[in-house]
Amino acid sequence: MKALRFYDVQDLRYEDAPDPVIEKPDDVIVKVKAVGICGSDIARYRNLGPYVPGNVWGHEFCGEVVEVGEGVKNLKSGDRVVGCPNMVCHECEYCKSGHPSRCENLNTIGAYVPGAYAEYIKLPEINFVKMADSMSYEQGALVEPATVAIHGLYQTSIKMGYEVAVVGCGNIGLMAIAWAKAFGAKRVFAIDIDDAQLQLAKEFGADVLINSTDIDFHDEIRKYGNGVDLAIESAGNPFTAARVLGLPHKGGEVVYMGIPYADVPIPRFYFERIMRNELHVIGSWCTISAPYPGKEWTNAVEYIGSGKVDVLGMVTHQVNLSEGPEMFKKIIANPKGYGKVLLYPEEDR
């Protein structure tokens, strides 16, 4: 089969890879229909390199079942599915206590096992969730980034009537805005330095747009009251990772969804907000809960499939998988204008 294989920093190749084969009773082979480029893929491509040189990469995908192992009970050939890319051991104390996102052996497809930038992928049956009949493959490929935001919100106390600030309106930030509204948030503040992203945030449900290029968003939020109930850091930027601590009111919450690929220096004023305001500071990792893969996945499929949450607005580019290496080069050369990029393994789609 054809696939994108990741060899080194900025060395991604479209070439042949071994076809997956059924080896275990619960194995399921899926023909990949659409697969998204994740922000973490961009960071790893640009600076970090692969975990295993030459491995098939990619993890945001959906497709159609083509073959199942003899022990598979709930899937059959022809079923349309989304794939949870998180691999857990199901045996450590965290998995057994209902916290698979904290698994001691957690990893993601494309790291140590073949990923989804390919014509076909093999995973255990438990990793697949059936798509809603009404879902397009484009929507299916966006379920995984949607679950990142849902999982983060599930770590918080968000409820109807909350005021929420989202710092960073990239793909995860947009999803956080959409889901915050779905969870019943009364008012959502979108904070970014890009006016185009802020306008997109409005389409995803943001009520107040704040361009923080030349202003302190801490002071700007205070024009609307004493602070928000919940602040979400989805930029993954060291600067915003510190200053987001100034947004909640006393006793409020901060949840970190973005990954800062650098040290985070925290000025004293913002660090003291944790103590003086008795903040609840929460980390969020992965997309899963118990029973695996969790309500993040079933709820994402239901809400996206029914149209209650629209995810397609973040898609800016759709190209064949063969164009993947060139697309990665273009994104890191000039990231402006690239939202969610979808790749299609079928050349004649």
CSV table of C-alpha atoms in Angstrom, one decimal:
chain,number,residue,atom,x,y,z
A,1,MET,CA,0.0,0.0,0.0
A,2,LYS,CA,1.0,3.7,-0.3
A,3,ALA,CA,1.7,5.7,2.8
A,4,LEU,CA,3.5,8.6,4.3
A,5,ARG,CA,6.5,7.4,6.2
A,6,PHE,CA,8.4,9.7,8.5
A,7,TYR,CA,12.2,9.3,8.5
A,8,ASP,CA,13.7,12.4,10.1
A,9,VAL,CA,13.1,16.1,10.8
A,10,GLN,CA,11.4,17.5,7.7
A,11,ASP,CA,11.9,14.1,5.9
A,12,LEU,CA,8.4,12.7,5.1
A,13,ARG,CA,8.1,10.4,2.1
A,14,TYR,CA,5.1,9.1,0.1
A,15,GLU,CA,6.1,5.5,-0.7
A,16,ASP,CA,5.2,1.8,-0.3
A,17,ALA,CA,4.6,0.3,3.1
A,18,PRO,CA,3.6,-3.2,4.2
A,19,ASP,CA,-0.1,-4.0,4.0
A,20,PRO,CA,-1.6,-4.7,7.4
A,21,VAL,CA,-2.7,-8.3,8.0
A,22,ILE,CA,-4.9,-9.9,10.6
A,23,GLU,CA,-2.8,-11.4,13.3
A,24,LYS,CA,-5.0,-11.3,16.5
A,25,PRO,CA,-8.7,-12.3,17.0
A,26,ASP,CA,-9.7,-8.7,17.7
A,27,ASP,CA,-7.8,-7.1,14.8
A,28,VAL,CA,-9.7,-4.9,12.4
A,29,ILE,CA,-8.4,-3.6,9.1
A,30,VAL,CA,-9.8,-0.3,7.8
A,31,LYS,CA,-9.5,1.4,4.5
A,32,VAL,CA,-8.7,5.0,5.4
A,33,LYS,CA,-11.0,7.5,3.7
A,34,ALA,CA,-9.8,10.8,5.2
A,35,VAL,CA,-7.0,11.7,7.6
A,36,GLY,CA,-6.2,15.1,9.2
A,37,ILE,CA,-2.9,16.8,9.8
A,38,CYS,CA,-2.6,17.6,13.6
A,39,GLY,CA,-0.8,20.6,15.1
A,40,SER,CA,1.4,18.1,17.0
A,41,ASP,CA,2.3,16.6,13.6
A,42,ILE,CA,3.5,20.0,12.4
A,43,ALA,CA,5.7,20.5,15.6
A,44,ARG,CA,7.2,17.0,15.3
A,45,TYR,CA,7.8,17.4,11.6
A,46,ARG,CA,9.5,20.8,12.0
A,47,ASN,CA,11.7,20.2,15.1
A,48,LEU,CA,11.4,16.8,16.8
A,49,GLY,CA,11.5,14.0,14.3
A,50,PRO,CA,9.9,10.6,14.4
A,51,TYR,CA,9.8,8.1,17.3
A,52,VAL,CA,10.7,5.3,14.9
A,53,PRO,CA,12.3,6.4,11.6
A,54,GLY,CA,10.4,5.1,8.6
A,55,ASN,CA,7.2,4.5,10.6
A,56,VAL,CA,3.8,5.2,8.9
A,57,TRP,CA,2.6,8.5,10.5
A,58,GLY,CA,-0.8,10.2,11.2
A,59,HIS,CA,-3.6,9.7,13.7
A,60,GLU,CA,-6.8,11.7,12.9
A,61,PHE,CA,-8.8,9.4,10.6
A,62,CYS,CA,-11.9,7.6,9.6
A,63,GLY,CA,-12.6,4.9,7.1
A,64,GLU,CA,-14.4,1.7,6.1
A,65,VAL,CA,-13.9,-1.8,7.6
A,66,VAL,CA,-12.6,-4.2,5.1
A,67,GLU,CA,-11.5,-7.2,7.2
A,68,VAL,CA,-12.0,-8.4,10.8
A,69,GLY,CA,-10.4,-11.1,13.0
A,70,GLU,CA,-12.4,-14.1,14.2
A,71,GLY,CA,-13.0,-12.6,17.6
A,72,VAL,CA,-14.5,-9.3,16.5
A,73,LYS,CA,-18.1,-9.1,17.6
A,74,ASN,CA,-19.5,-5.7,16.8
A,75,LEU,CA,-17.9,-4.7,13.5
A,76,LYS,CA,-18.2,-6.2,10.0
A,77,SER,CA,-16.9,-5.4,6.5
A,78,GLY,CA,-18.5,-2.2,5.2
A,79,ASP,CA,-19.0,-0.5,8.5
A,80,ARG,CA,-17.9,3.1,8.6
A,81,VAL,CA,-15.8,4.0,11.6
A,82,VAL,CA,-13.7,6.6,13.3
A,83,GLY,CA,-10.5,5.4,15.0
A,84,CYS,CA,-9.3,6.3,18.4
A,85,PRO,CA,-5.5,6.6,18.0
A,86,ASN,CA,-4.6,6.2,21.6
A,87,MET,CA,-3.0,2.9,22.5
A,88,VAL,CA,-3.2,1.9,26.2
A,89,CYS,CA,-2.2,-1.3,28.0
A,90,HIS,CA,-5.6,-1.8,29.8
A,91,GLU,CA,-3.5,-3.4,32.6
A,92,CYS,CA,-1.8,-0.7,34.7
A,93,GLU,CA,-3.3,0.8,37.8
A,94,TYR,CA,-4.6,3.8,35.9
A,95,CYS,CA,-6.3,1.8,33.2
A,96,LYS,CA,-7.9,-0.5,35.8
A,97,SER,CA,-9.1,2.5,37.9
A,98,GLY,CA,-10.9,4.0,35.0
A,99,HIS,CA,-8.3,6.6,33.9
A,100,PRO,CA,-6.8,5.3,30.6
A,101,SER,CA,-5.6,8.8,29.7
A,102,ARG,CA,-3.0,8.3,32.5
A,103,CYS,CA,-1.9,4.9,31.3
A,104,GLU,CA,1.7,4.2,32.1
A,105,ASN,CA,2.2,2.8,28.6
A,106,LEU,CA,0.2,5.3,26.7
A,107,ASN,CA,1.2,6.1,23.1
A,108,THR,CA,-0.4,7.1,19.8
A,109,ILE,CA,-0.5,5.4,16.5
A,110,GLY,CA,2.2,6.7,14.2
A,111,ALA,CA,4.7,6.7,17.1
A,112,TYR,CA,5.6,3.1,17.6
A,113,VAL,CA,2.9,1.3,15.6
A,114,PRO,CA,1.9,2.2,12.0
A,115,GLY,CA,-0.4,5.2,11.7
A,116,ALA,CA,-3.2,6.5,9.4
A,117,TYR,CA,-1.4,8.4,6.7
A,118,ALA,CA,-1.9,5.3,4.6
A,119,GLU,CA,-4.4,3.4,2.4
A,120,TYR,CA,-5.1,0.9,5.2
A,121,ILE,CA,-4.7,0.7,9.0
A,122,LYS,CA,-5.0,-2.1,11.6
A,123,LEU,CA,-6.2,-1.6,15.2
A,124,PRO,CA,-8.0,-3.6,17.8
A,125,GLU,CA,-11.8,-3.5,17.6
A,126,ILE,CA,-12.0,-1.6,20.9
A,127,ASN,CA,-10.3,1.4,19.1
A,128,PHE,CA,-13.1,1.9,16.7
A,129,VAL,CA,-16.4,3.7,17.0
A,130,LYS,CA,-19.1,3.5,14.4
A,131,MET,CA,-19.9,6.7,12.5
A,132,ALA,CA,-23.4,8.1,12.5
A,133,ASP,CA,-25.2,7.3,9.2
A,134,SER,CA,-25.4,11.1,8.5
A,135,MET,CA,-21.7,11.8,8.9
A,136,SER,CA,-19.4,12.5,6.0
A,137,TYR,CA,-15.9,11.2,6.0
A,138,GLU,CA,-14.7,14.8,6.4
A,139,GLN,CA,-16.7,15.0,9.7
A,140,GLY,CA,-15.4,11.6,10.7
A,141,ALA,CA,-11.7,12.7,10.3
A,142,LEU,CA,-12.5,15.6,12.7
A,143,VAL,CA,-13.9,13.5,15.5
A,144,GLU,CA,-10.4,13.0,17.0
A,145,PRO,CA,-9.5,16.7,17.4
A,146,ALA,CA,-13.1,17.2,18.7
A,147,THR,CA,-12.5,14.7,21.5
A,148,VAL,CA,-9.3,16.5,22.6
A,149,ALA,CA,-11.5,19.5,23.5
A,150,ILE,CA,-14.3,17.4,25.0
A,151,HIS,CA,-11.8,15.5,27.2
A,152,GLY,CA,-10.4,18.7,28.5
A,153,LEU,CA,-13.8,20.1,29.4
A,154,TYR,CA,-14.7,16.9,31.2
A,155,GLN,CA,-11.8,17.6,33.5
A,156,THR,CA,-13.4,20.9,34.6
A,157,SER,CA,-16.6,21.9,36.4
A,158,ILE,CA,-18.2,23.6,33.4
A,159,LYS,CA,-21.9,23.9,33.6
A,160,MET,CA,-24.8,25.9,32.1
A,161,GLY,CA,-24.3,29.6,32.6
A,162,TYR,CA,-20.5,29.5,32.8
A,163,GLU,CA,-18.3,32.3,31.3
A,164,VAL,CA,-15.4,30.8,29.5
A,165,ALA,CA,-12.2,32.3,27.9
A,166,VAL,CA,-10.4,30.4,25.2
A,167,VAL,CA,-6.8,31.6,24.6
A,168,GLY,CA,-5.7,30.5,21.1
A,169,CYS,CA,-8.1,30.0,18.3
A,170,GLY,CA,-6.4,27.3,16.3
A,171,ASN,CA,-8.2,24.0,15.6
A,172,ILE,CA,-8.3,22.9,19.3
A,173,GLY,CA,-9.4,26.3,20.4
A,174,LEU,CA,-12.2,26.4,17.9
A,175,MET,CA,-13.3,23.0,19.1
A,176,ALA,CA,-13.1,24.2,22.7
A,177,ILE,CA,-15.4,27.2,21.8
A,178,ALA,CA,-17.9,25.0,20.1
A,179,TRP,CA,-18.0,22.4,22.9
A,180,ALA,CA,-18.1,25.1,25.6
A,181,LYS,CA,-21.3,26.4,24.0
A,182,ALA,CA,-22.7,22.9,23.7
A,183,PHE,CA,-22.0,22.4,27.4
A,184,GLY,CA,-24.1,25.5,28.1
A,185,ALA,CA,-21.6,28.3,28.5
A,186,LYS,CA,-23.4,31.7,28.7
A,187,ARG,CA,-20.5,33.7,27.2
A,188,VAL,CA,-17.3,32.7,25.5
A,189,PHE,CA,-14.4,35.0,25.0
A,190,ALA,CA,-12.1,34.2,22.1
A,191,ILE,CA,-8.5,35.5,22.4
A,192,ASP,CA,-6.0,35.4,19.6
A,193,ILE,CA,-3.6,37.6,17.6
A,194,ASP,CA,-5.0,36.8,14.2
A,195,ASP,CA,-8.2,38.6,13.2
A,196,ALA,CA,-9.1,35.9,10.6
A,197,GLN,CA,-9.0,33.2,13.4
A,198,LEU,CA,-11.1,35.4,15.6
A,199,GLN,CA,-13.7,35.7,12.9
A,200,LEU,CA,-13.7,31.9,12.6
A,201,ALA,CA,-14.0,31.7,16.3
A,202,LYS,CA,-17.2,33.8,16.1
A,203,GLU,CA,-18.6,31.3,13.6
A,204,PHE,CA,-17.9,28.5,16.1
A,205,GLY,CA,-19.9,30.3,18.8
A,206,ALA,CA,-17.6,32.9,20.5
A,207,ASP,CA,-19.5,35.9,21.9
A,208,VAL,CA,-16.6,38.3,22.5
A,209,LEU,CA,-13.5,38.6,20.3
A,210,ILE,CA,-10.2,39.9,21.7
A,211,ASN,CA,-7.2,40.6,19.5
A,212,SER,CA,-4.4,40.6,22.0
A,213,THR,CA,-1.6,41.8,19.7
A,214,ASP,CA,-1.3,45.2,21.3
A,215,ILE,CA,-3.4,44.8,24.5
A,216,ASP,CA,-3.2,42.8,27.7
A,217,PHE,CA,-6.0,40.3,27.5
A,218,HIS,CA,-6.0,40.1,31.3
A,219,ASP,CA,-7.1,43.8,31.5
A,220,GLU,CA,-9.5,43.4,28.7
A,221,ILE,CA,-11.4,40.5,30.3
A,222,ARG,CA,-11.7,42.6,33.5
A,223,LYS,CA,-13.8,45.1,31.5
A,224,TYR,CA,-16.6,42.5,31.6
A,225,GLY,CA,-16.4,41.6,35.3
A,226,ASN,CA,-14.2,40.0,37.9
A,227,GLY,CA,-13.0,37.2,35.6
A,228,VAL,CA,-14.3,34.1,33.9
A,229,ASP,CA,-15.4,30.9,35.5
A,230,LEU,CA,-13.1,28.8,33.3
A,231,ALA,CA,-10.0,29.8,31.2
A,232,ILE,CA,-8.8,27.4,28.5
A,233,GLU,CA,-5.2,27.6,27.2
A,234,SER,CA,-5.3,26.1,23.7
A,235,ALA,CA,-2.5,28.0,22.0
A,236,GLY,CA,0.4,25.9,23.4
A,237,ASN,CA,2.4,29.1,23.7
A,238,PRO,CA,4.8,29.8,26.6
A,239,PHE,CA,3.6,33.5,26.8
A,240,THR,CA,-0.1,32.6,27.0
A,241,ALA,CA,0.5,29.6,29.1
A,242,ALA,CA,1.6,32.0,31.9
A,243,ARG,CA,-0.9,34.8,31.4
A,244,VAL,CA,-4.0,32.6,31.2
A,245,LEU,CA,-3.7,32.3,35.0
A,246,GLY,CA,-4.9,35.9,35.2
A,247,LEU,CA,-8.2,35.3,33.6
A,248,PRO,CA,-10.4,33.4,36.1
A,249,HIS,CA,-12.1,35.0,39.0
A,250,LYS,CA,-11.2,33.8,42.5
A,251,GLY,CA,-11.9,30.1,42.9
A,252,GLY,CA,-12.1,29.7,39.1
A,253,GLU,CA,-10.5,27.1,36.8
A,254,VAL,CA,-7.7,27.0,34.2
A,255,VAL,CA,-7.4,23.9,31.9
A,256,TYR,CA,-4.4,23.4,29.7
A,257,MET,CA,-5.1,21.8,26.3
A,258,GLY,CA,-2.3,23.3,24.2
A,259,ILE,CA,1.2,21.8,24.3
A,260,PRO,CA,4.0,24.4,24.7
A,261,TYR,CA,7.1,23.1,23.0
A,262,ALA,CA,9.4,25.3,25.1
A,263,ASP,CA,9.9,26.3,28.8
A,264,VAL,CA,7.1,28.4,30.3
A,265,PRO,CA,8.5,31.3,32.4
A,266,ILE,CA,5.7,32.6,34.7
A,267,PRO,CA,6.0,36.2,35.9
A,268,ARG,CA,5.4,36.5,39.7
A,269,PHE,CA,2.0,38.3,39.2
A,270,TYR,CA,0.5,35.4,37.3
A,271,PHE,CA,2.0,32.7,39.4
A,272,GLU,CA,0.5,34.4,42.5
A,273,ARG,CA,-2.9,34.2,40.9
A,274,ILE,CA,-2.9,30.5,41.6
A,275,MET,CA,-2.5,31.1,45.3
A,276,ARG,CA,-4.2,34.4,45.9
A,277,ASN,CA,-7.2,33.5,43.8
A,278,GLU,CA,-7.2,29.8,44.9
A,279,LEU,CA,-7.4,28.7,41.3
A,280,HIS,CA,-8.0,25.1,40.2
A,281,VAL,CA,-5.3,24.4,37.6
A,282,ILE,CA,-6.0,21.4,35.5
A,283,GLY,CA,-4.0,19.5,32.9
A,284,SER,CA,-5.7,17.6,30.1
A,285,TRP,CA,-4.0,14.9,28.1
A,286,CYS,CA,-5.3,12.7,25.4
A,287,THR,CA,-8.9,12.0,24.4
A,288,ILE,CA,-10.1,8.9,26.3
A,289,SER,CA,-11.9,7.8,29.4
A,290,ALA,CA,-13.6,4.7,30.7
A,291,PRO,CA,-15.2,2.6,29.4
A,292,TYR,CA,-12.6,2.9,26.7
A,293,PRO,CA,-12.5,4.9,24.4
A,294,GLY,CA,-15.0,6.9,26.4
A,295,LYS,CA,-17.9,9.2,26.2
A,296,GLU,CA,-15.7,11.8,24.4
A,297,TRP,CA,-16.0,9.6,21.3
A,298,THR,CA,-19.6,8.6,21.5
A,299,ASN,CA,-20.7,12.2,22.2
A,300,ALA,CA,-18.5,13.6,19.5
A,301,VAL,CA,-20.0,11.2,16.9
A,302,GLU,CA,-23.5,12.0,18.1
A,303,TYR,CA,-23.2,15.8,18.2
A,304,ILE,CA,-21.2,16.1,15.0
A,305,GLY,CA,-23.4,13.6,13.1
A,306,SER,CA,-26.6,15.3,14.2
A,307,GLY,CA,-25.3,18.7,13.2
A,308,LYS,CA,-25.4,20.1,16.8
A,309,VAL,CA,-21.7,20.9,16.5
A,310,ASP,CA,-20.3,22.0,13.1
A,311,VAL,CA,-16.7,21.1,12.7
A,312,LEU,CA,-16.2,21.6,8.9
A,313,GLY,CA,-15.6,25.3,9.2
A,314,MET,CA,-12.0,24.6,10.3
A,315,VAL,CA,-11.1,22.8,7.1
A,316,THR,CA,-9.1,24.9,4.7
A,317,HIS,CA,-7.3,22.4,2.4
A,318,GLN,CA,-8.2,18.9,1.0
A,319,VAL,CA,-5.6,17.1,-1.0
A,320,ASN,CA,-4.6,13.6,-2.0
A,321,LEU,CA,-2.3,11.7,0.4
A,322,SER,CA,0.5,11.8,-2.3
A,323,GLU,CA,0.7,15.5,-1.8
A,324,GLY,CA,1.3,15.2,1.9
A,325,PRO,CA,5.1,15.8,1.9
A,326,GLU,CA,4.7,19.0,-0.1
A,327,MET,CA,1.8,20.1,2.1
A,328,PHE,CA,3.9,19.8,5.2
A,329,LYS,CA,6.6,21.9,3.6
A,330,LYS,CA,4.1,24.6,2.7
A,331,ILE,CA,2.6,24.7,6.2
A,332,ILE,CA,5.9,25.2,8.0
A,333,ALA,CA,7.1,27.7,5.4
A,334,ASN,CA,4.1,29.9,5.8
A,335,PRO,CA,1.5,28.6,8.4
A,336,LYS,CA,-0.9,31.5,8.0
A,337,GLY,CA,-4.0,30.5,6.1
A,338,TYR,CA,-3.7,26.8,7.0
A,339,GLY,CA,-6.4,25.5,9.3
A,340,LYS,CA,-7.3,21.8,9.3
A,341,VAL,CA,-5.8,20.0,6.3
A,342,LEU,CA,-7.4,16.7,5.2
A,343,LEU,CA,-5.5,14.1,3.2
A,344,TYR,CA,-7.2,11.4,1.1
A,345,PRO,CA,-5.5,8.1,0.3
A,346,GLU,CA,-7.8,7.3,-2.6
A,347,GLU,CA,-6.4,9.1,-5.6
A,348,ASP,CA,-9.7,8.9,-7.5
A,349,ARG,CA,-12.0,10.3,-4.8
